[in-house]
GROMACS .gro file of C-alpha atoms in nm:
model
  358
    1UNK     CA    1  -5.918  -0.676   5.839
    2UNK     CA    2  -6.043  -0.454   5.559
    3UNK     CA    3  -6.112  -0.655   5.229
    4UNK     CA    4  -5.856  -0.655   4.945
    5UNK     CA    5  -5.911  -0.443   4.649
    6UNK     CA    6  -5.856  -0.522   4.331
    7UNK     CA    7  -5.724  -0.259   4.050
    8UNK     CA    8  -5.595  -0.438   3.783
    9UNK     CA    9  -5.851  -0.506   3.569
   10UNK     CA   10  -5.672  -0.475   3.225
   11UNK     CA   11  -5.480  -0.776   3.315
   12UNK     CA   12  -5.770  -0.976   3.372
   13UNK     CA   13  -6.121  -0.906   3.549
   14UNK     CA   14  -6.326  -1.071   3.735
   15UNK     CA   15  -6.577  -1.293   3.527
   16UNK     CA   16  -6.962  -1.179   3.549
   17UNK     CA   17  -7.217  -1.410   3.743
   18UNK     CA   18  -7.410  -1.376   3.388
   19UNK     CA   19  -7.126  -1.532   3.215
   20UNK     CA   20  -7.051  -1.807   3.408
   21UNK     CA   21  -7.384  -1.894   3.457
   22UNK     CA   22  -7.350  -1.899   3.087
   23UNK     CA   23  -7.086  -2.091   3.036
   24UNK     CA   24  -7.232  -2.344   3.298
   25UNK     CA   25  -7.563  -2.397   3.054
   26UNK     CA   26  -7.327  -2.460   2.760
   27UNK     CA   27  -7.112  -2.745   2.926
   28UNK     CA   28  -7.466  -2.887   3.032
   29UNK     CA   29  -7.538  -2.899   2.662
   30UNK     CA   30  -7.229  -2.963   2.555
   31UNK     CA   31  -7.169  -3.137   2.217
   32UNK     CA   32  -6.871  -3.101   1.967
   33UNK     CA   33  -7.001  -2.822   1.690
   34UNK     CA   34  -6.844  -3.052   1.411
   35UNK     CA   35  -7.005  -3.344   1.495
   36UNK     CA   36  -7.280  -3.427   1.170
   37UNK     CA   37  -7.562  -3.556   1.407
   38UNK     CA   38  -7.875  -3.381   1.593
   39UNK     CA   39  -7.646  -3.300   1.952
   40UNK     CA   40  -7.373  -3.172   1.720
   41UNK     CA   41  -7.573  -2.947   1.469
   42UNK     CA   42  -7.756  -2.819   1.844
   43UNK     CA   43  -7.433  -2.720   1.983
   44UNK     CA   44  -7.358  -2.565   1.628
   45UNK     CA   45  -7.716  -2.344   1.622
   46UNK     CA   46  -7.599  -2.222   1.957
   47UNK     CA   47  -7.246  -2.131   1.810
   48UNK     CA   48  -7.337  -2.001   1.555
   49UNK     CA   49  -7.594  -1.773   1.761
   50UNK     CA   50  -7.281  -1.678   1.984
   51UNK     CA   51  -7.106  -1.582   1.725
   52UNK     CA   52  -7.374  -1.312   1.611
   53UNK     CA   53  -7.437  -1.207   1.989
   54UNK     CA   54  -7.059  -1.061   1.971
   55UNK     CA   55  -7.056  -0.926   1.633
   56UNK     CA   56  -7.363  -0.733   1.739
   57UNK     CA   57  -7.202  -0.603   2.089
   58UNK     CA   58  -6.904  -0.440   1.856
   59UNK     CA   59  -7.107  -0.300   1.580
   60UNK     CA   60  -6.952  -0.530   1.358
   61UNK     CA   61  -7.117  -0.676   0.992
   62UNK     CA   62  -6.814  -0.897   0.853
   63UNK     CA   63  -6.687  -1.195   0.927
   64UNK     CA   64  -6.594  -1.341   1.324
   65UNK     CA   65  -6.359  -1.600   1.378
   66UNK     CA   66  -6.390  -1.733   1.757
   67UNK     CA   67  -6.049  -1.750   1.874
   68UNK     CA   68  -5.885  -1.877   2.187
   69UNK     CA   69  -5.811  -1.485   2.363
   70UNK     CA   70  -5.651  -1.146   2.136
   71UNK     CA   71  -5.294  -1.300   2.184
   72UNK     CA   72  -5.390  -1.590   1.942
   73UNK     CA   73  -5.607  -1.372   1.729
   74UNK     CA   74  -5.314  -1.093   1.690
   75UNK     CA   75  -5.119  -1.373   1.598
   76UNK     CA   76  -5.310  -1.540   1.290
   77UNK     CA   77  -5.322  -1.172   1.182
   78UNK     CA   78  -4.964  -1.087   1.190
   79UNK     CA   79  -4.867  -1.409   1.047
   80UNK     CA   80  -5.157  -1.512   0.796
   81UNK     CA   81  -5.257  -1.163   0.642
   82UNK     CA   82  -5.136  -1.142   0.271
   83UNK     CA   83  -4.969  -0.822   0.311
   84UNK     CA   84  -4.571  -0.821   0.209
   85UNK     CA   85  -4.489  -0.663   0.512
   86UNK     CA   86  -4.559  -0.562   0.811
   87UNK     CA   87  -4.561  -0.233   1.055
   88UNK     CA   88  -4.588  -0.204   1.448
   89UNK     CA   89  -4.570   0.100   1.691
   90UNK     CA   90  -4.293   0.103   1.934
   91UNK     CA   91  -4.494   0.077   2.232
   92UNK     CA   92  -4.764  -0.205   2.123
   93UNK     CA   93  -4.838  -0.527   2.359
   94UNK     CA   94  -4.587  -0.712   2.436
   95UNK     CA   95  -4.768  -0.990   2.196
   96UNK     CA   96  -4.782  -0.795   1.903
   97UNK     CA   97  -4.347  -0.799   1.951
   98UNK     CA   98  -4.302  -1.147   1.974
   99UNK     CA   99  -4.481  -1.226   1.652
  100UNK     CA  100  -4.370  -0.933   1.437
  101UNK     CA  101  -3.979  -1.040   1.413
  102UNK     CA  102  -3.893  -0.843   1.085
  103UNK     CA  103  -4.165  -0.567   1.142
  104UNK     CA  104  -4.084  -0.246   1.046
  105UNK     CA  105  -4.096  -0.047   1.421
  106UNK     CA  106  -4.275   0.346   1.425
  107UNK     CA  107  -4.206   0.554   1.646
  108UNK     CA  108  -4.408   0.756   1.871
  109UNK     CA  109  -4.404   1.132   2.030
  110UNK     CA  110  -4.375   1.208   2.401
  111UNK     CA  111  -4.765   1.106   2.511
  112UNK     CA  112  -4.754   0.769   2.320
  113UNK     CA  113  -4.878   0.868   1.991
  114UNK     CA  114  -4.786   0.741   1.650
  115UNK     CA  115  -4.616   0.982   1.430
  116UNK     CA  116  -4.834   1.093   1.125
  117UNK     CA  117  -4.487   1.180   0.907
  118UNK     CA  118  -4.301   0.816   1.033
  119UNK     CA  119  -4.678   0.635   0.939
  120UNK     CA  120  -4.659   0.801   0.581
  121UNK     CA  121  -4.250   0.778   0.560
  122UNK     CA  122  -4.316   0.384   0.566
  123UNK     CA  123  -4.568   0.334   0.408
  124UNK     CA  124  -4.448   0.432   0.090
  125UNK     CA  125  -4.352   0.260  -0.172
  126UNK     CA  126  -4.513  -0.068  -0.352
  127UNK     CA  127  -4.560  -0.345  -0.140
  128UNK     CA  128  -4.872  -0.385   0.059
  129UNK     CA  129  -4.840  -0.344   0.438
  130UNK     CA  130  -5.012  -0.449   0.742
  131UNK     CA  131  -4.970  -0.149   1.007
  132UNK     CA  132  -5.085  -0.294   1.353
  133UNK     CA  133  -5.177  -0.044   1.626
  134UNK     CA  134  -5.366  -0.043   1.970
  135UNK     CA  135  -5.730   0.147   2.022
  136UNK     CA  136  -5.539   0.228   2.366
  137UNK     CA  137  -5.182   0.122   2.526
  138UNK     CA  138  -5.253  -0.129   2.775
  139UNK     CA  139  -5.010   0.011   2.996
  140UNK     CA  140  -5.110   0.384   3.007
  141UNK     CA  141  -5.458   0.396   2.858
  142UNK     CA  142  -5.328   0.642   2.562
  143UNK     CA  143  -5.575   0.606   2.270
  144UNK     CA  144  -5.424   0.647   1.940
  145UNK     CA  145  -5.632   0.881   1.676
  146UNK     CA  146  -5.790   0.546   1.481
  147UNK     CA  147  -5.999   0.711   1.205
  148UNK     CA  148  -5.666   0.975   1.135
  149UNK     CA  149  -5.467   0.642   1.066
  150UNK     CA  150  -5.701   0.505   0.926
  151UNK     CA  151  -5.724   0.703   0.619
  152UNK     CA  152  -5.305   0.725   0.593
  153UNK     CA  153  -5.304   0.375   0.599
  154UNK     CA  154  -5.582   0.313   0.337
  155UNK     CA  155  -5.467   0.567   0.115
  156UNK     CA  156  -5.120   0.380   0.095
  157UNK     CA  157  -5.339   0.066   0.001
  158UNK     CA  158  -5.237  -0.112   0.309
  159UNK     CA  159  -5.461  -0.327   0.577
  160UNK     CA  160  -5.562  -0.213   0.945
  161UNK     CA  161  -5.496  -0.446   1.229
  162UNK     CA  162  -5.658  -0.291   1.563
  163UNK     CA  163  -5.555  -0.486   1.869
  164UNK     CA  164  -5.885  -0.380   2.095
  165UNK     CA  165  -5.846  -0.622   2.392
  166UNK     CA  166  -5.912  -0.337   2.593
  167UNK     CA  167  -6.166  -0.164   2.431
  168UNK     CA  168  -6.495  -0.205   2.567
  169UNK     CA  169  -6.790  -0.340   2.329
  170UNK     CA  170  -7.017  -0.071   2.200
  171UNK     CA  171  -6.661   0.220   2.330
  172UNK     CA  172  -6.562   0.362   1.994
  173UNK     CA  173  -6.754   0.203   1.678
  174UNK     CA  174  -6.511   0.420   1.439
  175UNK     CA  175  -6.242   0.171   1.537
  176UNK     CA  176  -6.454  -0.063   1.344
  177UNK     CA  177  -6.566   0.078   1.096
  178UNK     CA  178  -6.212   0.154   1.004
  179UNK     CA  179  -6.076  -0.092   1.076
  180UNK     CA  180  -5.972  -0.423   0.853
  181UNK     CA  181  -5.861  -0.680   1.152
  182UNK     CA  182  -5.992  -0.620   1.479
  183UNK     CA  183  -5.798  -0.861   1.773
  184UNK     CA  184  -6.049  -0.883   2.130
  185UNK     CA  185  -6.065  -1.083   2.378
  186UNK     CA  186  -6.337  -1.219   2.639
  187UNK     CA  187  -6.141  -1.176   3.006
  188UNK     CA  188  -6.074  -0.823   2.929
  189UNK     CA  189  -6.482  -0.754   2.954
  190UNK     CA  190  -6.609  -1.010   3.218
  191UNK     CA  191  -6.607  -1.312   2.996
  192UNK     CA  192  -6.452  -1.646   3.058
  193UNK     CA  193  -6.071  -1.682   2.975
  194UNK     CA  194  -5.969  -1.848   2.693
  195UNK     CA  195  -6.174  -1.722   2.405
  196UNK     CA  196  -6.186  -1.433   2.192
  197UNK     CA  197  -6.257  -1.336   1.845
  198UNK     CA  198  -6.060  -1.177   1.528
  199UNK     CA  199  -6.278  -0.952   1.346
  200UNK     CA  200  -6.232  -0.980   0.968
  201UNK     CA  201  -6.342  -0.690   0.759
  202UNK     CA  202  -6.299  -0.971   0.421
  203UNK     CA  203  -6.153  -1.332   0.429
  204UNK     CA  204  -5.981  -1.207   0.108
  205UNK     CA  205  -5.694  -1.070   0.349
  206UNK     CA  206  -5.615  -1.378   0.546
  207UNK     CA  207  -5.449  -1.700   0.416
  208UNK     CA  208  -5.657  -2.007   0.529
  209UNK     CA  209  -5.498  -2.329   0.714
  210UNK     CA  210  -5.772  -2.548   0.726
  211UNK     CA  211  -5.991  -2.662   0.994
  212UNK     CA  212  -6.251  -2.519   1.196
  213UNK     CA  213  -6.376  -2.148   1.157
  214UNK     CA  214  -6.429  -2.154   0.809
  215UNK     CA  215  -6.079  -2.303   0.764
  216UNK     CA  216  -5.945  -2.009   0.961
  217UNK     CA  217  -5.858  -2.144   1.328
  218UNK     CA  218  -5.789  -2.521   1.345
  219UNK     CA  219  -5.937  -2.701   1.676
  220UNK     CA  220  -6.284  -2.797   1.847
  221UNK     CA  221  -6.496  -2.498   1.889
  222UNK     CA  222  -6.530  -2.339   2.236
  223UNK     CA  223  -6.890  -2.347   2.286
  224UNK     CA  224  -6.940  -2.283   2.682
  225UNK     CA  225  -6.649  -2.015   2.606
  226UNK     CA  226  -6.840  -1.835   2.322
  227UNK     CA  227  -7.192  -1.786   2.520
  228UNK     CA  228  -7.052  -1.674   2.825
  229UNK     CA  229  -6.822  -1.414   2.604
  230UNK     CA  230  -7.145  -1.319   2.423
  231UNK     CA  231  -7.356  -1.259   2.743
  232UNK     CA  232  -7.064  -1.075   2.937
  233UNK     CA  233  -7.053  -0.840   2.615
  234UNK     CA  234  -7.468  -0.783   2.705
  235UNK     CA  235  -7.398  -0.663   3.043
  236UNK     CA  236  -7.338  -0.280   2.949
  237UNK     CA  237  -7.026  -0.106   3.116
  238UNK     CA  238  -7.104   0.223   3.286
  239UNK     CA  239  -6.745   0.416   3.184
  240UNK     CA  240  -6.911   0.728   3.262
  241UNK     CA  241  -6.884   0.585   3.633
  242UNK     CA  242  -6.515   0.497   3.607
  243UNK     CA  243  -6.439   0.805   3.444
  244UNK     CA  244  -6.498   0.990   3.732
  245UNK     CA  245  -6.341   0.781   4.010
  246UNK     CA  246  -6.033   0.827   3.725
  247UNK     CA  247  -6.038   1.184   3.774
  248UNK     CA  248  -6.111   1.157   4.152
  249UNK     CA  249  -5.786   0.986   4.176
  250UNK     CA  250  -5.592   1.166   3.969
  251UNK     CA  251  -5.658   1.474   4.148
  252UNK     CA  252  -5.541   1.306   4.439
  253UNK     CA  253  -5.176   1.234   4.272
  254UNK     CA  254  -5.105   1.570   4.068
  255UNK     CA  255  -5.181   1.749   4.457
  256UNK     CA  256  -4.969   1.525   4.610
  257UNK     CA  257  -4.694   1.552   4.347
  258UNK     CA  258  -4.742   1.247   4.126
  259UNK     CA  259  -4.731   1.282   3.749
  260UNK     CA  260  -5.009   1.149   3.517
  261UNK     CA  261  -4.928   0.965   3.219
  262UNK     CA  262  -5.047   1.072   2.874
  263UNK     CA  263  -5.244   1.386   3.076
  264UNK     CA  264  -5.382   1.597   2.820
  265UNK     CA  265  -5.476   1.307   2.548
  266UNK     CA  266  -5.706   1.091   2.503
  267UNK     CA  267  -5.726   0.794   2.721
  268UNK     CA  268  -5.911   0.462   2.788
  269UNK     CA  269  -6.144   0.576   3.097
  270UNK     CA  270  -6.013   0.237   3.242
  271UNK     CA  271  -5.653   0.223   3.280
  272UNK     CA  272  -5.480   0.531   3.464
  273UNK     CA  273  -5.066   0.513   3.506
  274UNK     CA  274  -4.843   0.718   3.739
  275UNK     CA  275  -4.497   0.818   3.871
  276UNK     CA  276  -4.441   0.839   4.234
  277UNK     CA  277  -4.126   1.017   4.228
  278UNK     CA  278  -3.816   0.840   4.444
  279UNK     CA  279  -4.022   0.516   4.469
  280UNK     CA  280  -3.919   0.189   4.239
  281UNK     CA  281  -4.281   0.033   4.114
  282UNK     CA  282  -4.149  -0.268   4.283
  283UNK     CA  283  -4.117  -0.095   4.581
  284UNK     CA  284  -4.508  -0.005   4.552
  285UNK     CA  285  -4.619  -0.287   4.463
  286UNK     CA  286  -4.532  -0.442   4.757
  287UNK     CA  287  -4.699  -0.173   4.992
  288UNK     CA  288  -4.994  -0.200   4.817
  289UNK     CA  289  -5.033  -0.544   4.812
  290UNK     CA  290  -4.915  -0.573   5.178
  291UNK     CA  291  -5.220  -0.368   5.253
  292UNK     CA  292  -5.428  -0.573   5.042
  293UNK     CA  293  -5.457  -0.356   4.699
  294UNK     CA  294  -5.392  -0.537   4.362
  295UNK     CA  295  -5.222  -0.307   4.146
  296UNK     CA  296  -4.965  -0.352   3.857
  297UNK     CA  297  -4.633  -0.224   3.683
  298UNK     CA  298  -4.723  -0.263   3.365
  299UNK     CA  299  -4.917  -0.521   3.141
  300UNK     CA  300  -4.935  -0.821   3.274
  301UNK     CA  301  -4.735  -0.992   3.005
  302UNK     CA  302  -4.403  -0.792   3.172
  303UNK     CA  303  -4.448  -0.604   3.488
  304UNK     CA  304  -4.381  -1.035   3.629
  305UNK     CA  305  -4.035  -0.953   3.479
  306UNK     CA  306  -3.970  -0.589   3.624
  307UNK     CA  307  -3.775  -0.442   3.360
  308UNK     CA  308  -3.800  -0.124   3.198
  309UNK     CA  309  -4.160  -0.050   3.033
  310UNK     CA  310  -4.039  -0.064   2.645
  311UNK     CA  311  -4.375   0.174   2.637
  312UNK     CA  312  -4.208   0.429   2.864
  313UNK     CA  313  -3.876   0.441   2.726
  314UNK     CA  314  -4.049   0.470   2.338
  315UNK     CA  315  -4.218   0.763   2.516
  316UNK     CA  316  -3.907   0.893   2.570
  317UNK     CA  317  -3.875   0.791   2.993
  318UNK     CA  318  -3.541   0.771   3.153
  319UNK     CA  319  -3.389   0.647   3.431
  320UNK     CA  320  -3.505   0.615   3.718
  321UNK     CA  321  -3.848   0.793   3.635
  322UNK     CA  322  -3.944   0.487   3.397
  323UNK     CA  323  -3.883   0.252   3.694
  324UNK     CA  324  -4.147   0.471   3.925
  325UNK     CA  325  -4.462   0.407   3.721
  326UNK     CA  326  -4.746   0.199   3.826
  327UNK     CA  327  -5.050   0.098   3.663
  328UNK     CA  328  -5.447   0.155   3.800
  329UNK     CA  329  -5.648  -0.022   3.616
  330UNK     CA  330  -6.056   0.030   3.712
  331UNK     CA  331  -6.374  -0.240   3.656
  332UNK     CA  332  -6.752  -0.307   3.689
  333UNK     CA  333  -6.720  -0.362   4.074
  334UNK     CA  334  -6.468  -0.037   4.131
  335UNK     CA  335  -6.615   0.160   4.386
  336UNK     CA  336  -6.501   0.522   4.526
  337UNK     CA  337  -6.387   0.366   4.853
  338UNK     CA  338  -6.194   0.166   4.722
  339UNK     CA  339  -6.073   0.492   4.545
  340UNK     CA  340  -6.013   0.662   4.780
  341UNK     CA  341  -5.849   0.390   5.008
  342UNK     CA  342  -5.576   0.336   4.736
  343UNK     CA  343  -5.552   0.724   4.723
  344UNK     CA  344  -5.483   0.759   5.090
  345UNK     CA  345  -5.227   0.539   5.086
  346UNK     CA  346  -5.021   0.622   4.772
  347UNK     CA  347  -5.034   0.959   4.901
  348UNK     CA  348  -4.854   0.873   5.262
  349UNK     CA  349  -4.593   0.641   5.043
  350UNK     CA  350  -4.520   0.991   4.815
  351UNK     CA  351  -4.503   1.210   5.151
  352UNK     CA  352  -4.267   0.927   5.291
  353UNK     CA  353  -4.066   0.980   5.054
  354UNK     CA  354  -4.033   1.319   4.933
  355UNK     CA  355  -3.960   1.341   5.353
  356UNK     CA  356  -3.674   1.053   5.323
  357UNK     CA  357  -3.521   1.302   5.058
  358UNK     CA  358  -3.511   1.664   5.223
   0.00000   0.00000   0.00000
């Protein structure tokens, strides 16, 4: 029986044998960071040299607060910044919805993208705003033009919140240097689950609760979490690699009549989405995973659910085509067999049923 295959990185991948090997030294010398005596300020030194281990990975020279994963540090973002209100795209994580009730929504063209005139439209007037916007859709790898908001956003005197769970350290240091709030997370790059970070261009934008992190997250510190983020973030990814089993596989699909999402733009190397026309995703998700390949409908956060993608029909989708997408999503351990092997069969599913149909 041919071993199962894995493509859905962007929902979670596989931790490194760096990482946990990291993670299993800092349990070994576990102490609480907090603690005021010699084990304590130990555990804090190695913390504290965690903490500078990711900064460095992004590029980034402000302030880190260790967080439990990007879910929790989108949250103390969207809720703590001191900006009067607050701005979303239409097709953002399914996260970034549930704690922006109130949030002004902008809409997006036909590949994803955030429109320049809607940005500006909104962003006038007085009050300060915090616009919050992905480095790339987790459900069809579309990468929004960061620097070009940016500068609309800054202009207007409002704050940057980049959710970059799936941006890979070291992928696009413009986000960053843009960029006031950066949301990432540690599962997403081959780190344990459960910690993350919010990059914070200037305390000055975020009202403090008290607690750990400089008063910014309350809770005991994850130390074993924080080194094996770090040393996953070490372990370089080769995207050059995945790039091209992307484009080996989508040149599979467009010849055997699939459509691409977002073809023509910019995209995360990582995450590929596509229509097989006349076939439900939940139909192909069960092939595929009845011949042992892990694929998905969406981000994890919904395809469980099955409804439409909110991403899709933002896009501009209808029925049934929004209900025919599935997502790829590629890793370290991605090979071109395995490639190819998913290619095979999505193309005899497509020639099933464009046949069914005649």
């Amino acid at each position: 029986m041919a071993e199962r295959i894995y493509l859905d990185h962007a929902a979670t991948t596989p931790m490194l044998p760096e990482a946990m090997a990291a993670v299993q030294a800092g349990m070994a010398a576990w102490a609480n960071p907090s603690s005021p005596h010699a084990a304590g300020r130990a555990a804090r030194a190695q913390l504290e040299a965690a903490r500078a281990r990711i900064a460095a990975a992004y590029g980034w020279a402000h302030e880190l607060v260790l967080t439990g994963g990007a879910s929790e540090s989108l949250h103390i973002a969207l809720t703590r910044s001191l900006a009067e209100r607050r701005l979303i795209t239409a097709v953002e994580h399914d996260a970034v919805l549930r704690f922006s009730e109130g949030a002004g929504v902008l809409p997006v063209d036909g590949q994803g993208l955030v429109r320049f005139d809607a940005l500006r439209a909104a962003l006038a007037g007085s009050e300060r705003t915090l616009v919050c916007i992905q480095w790339a859709n987790s459900e069809t790898g579309v990468r929004q033009p960061i620097e070009t908001i940016a500068a609309i956003v800054h202009e207007a005197g409002g704050i940057l919140l980049v959710d970059a769970a799936q941006m890979p350290a070291r992928a696009d240091a413009a986000v960053l240097r843009q960029a006031d709030l950066v949301a990432v997370s540690a599962h997403k790059r081959g780190g344990p689950p459960g910690v993350g970070a919010l990059l914070v261009r200037d305390f000055g934008l975020l009202l403090p609760t008290g607690g750990q992190e400089k008063g910014y997250r309350a809770g005991t510190e994850n130390l074993p979490g924080a080194l094996g983020y770090a040393t996953a973030l070490e372990v370089v990814e080769d995207l050059g690699g995945v790039t091209a089993l992307r484009q080996r596989l989508e040149a599979r699909i467009a010849e055997a009549g699939g459509r691409i999402v977002g073809a023509g733009t910019l995209r995360n190397p990582l995450i590929g989405a596509y229509r097989m026309p006349g076939v439900s995703a939940a139909a192909q998700l069960i092939r595929f995973d009845l011949a042992g390949i892990a694929v998905s409908a969406g981000s994890a956060c919904s395809s469980g659910s099955m409804r439409p993608s909110h991403v899709l029909t933002a896009m501009g989708w209808q029925e049934p085509e929004l209900r025919e997408v599935i997502r790829v999503s590629f890793g370290r351990s991605t090979s071109e067999a395995e490639i190819d092997r998913f290619a095979d069969l999505w193309c005899s599913i497509a020639a099933e049923a464009r046949a069914r149909a005649a």
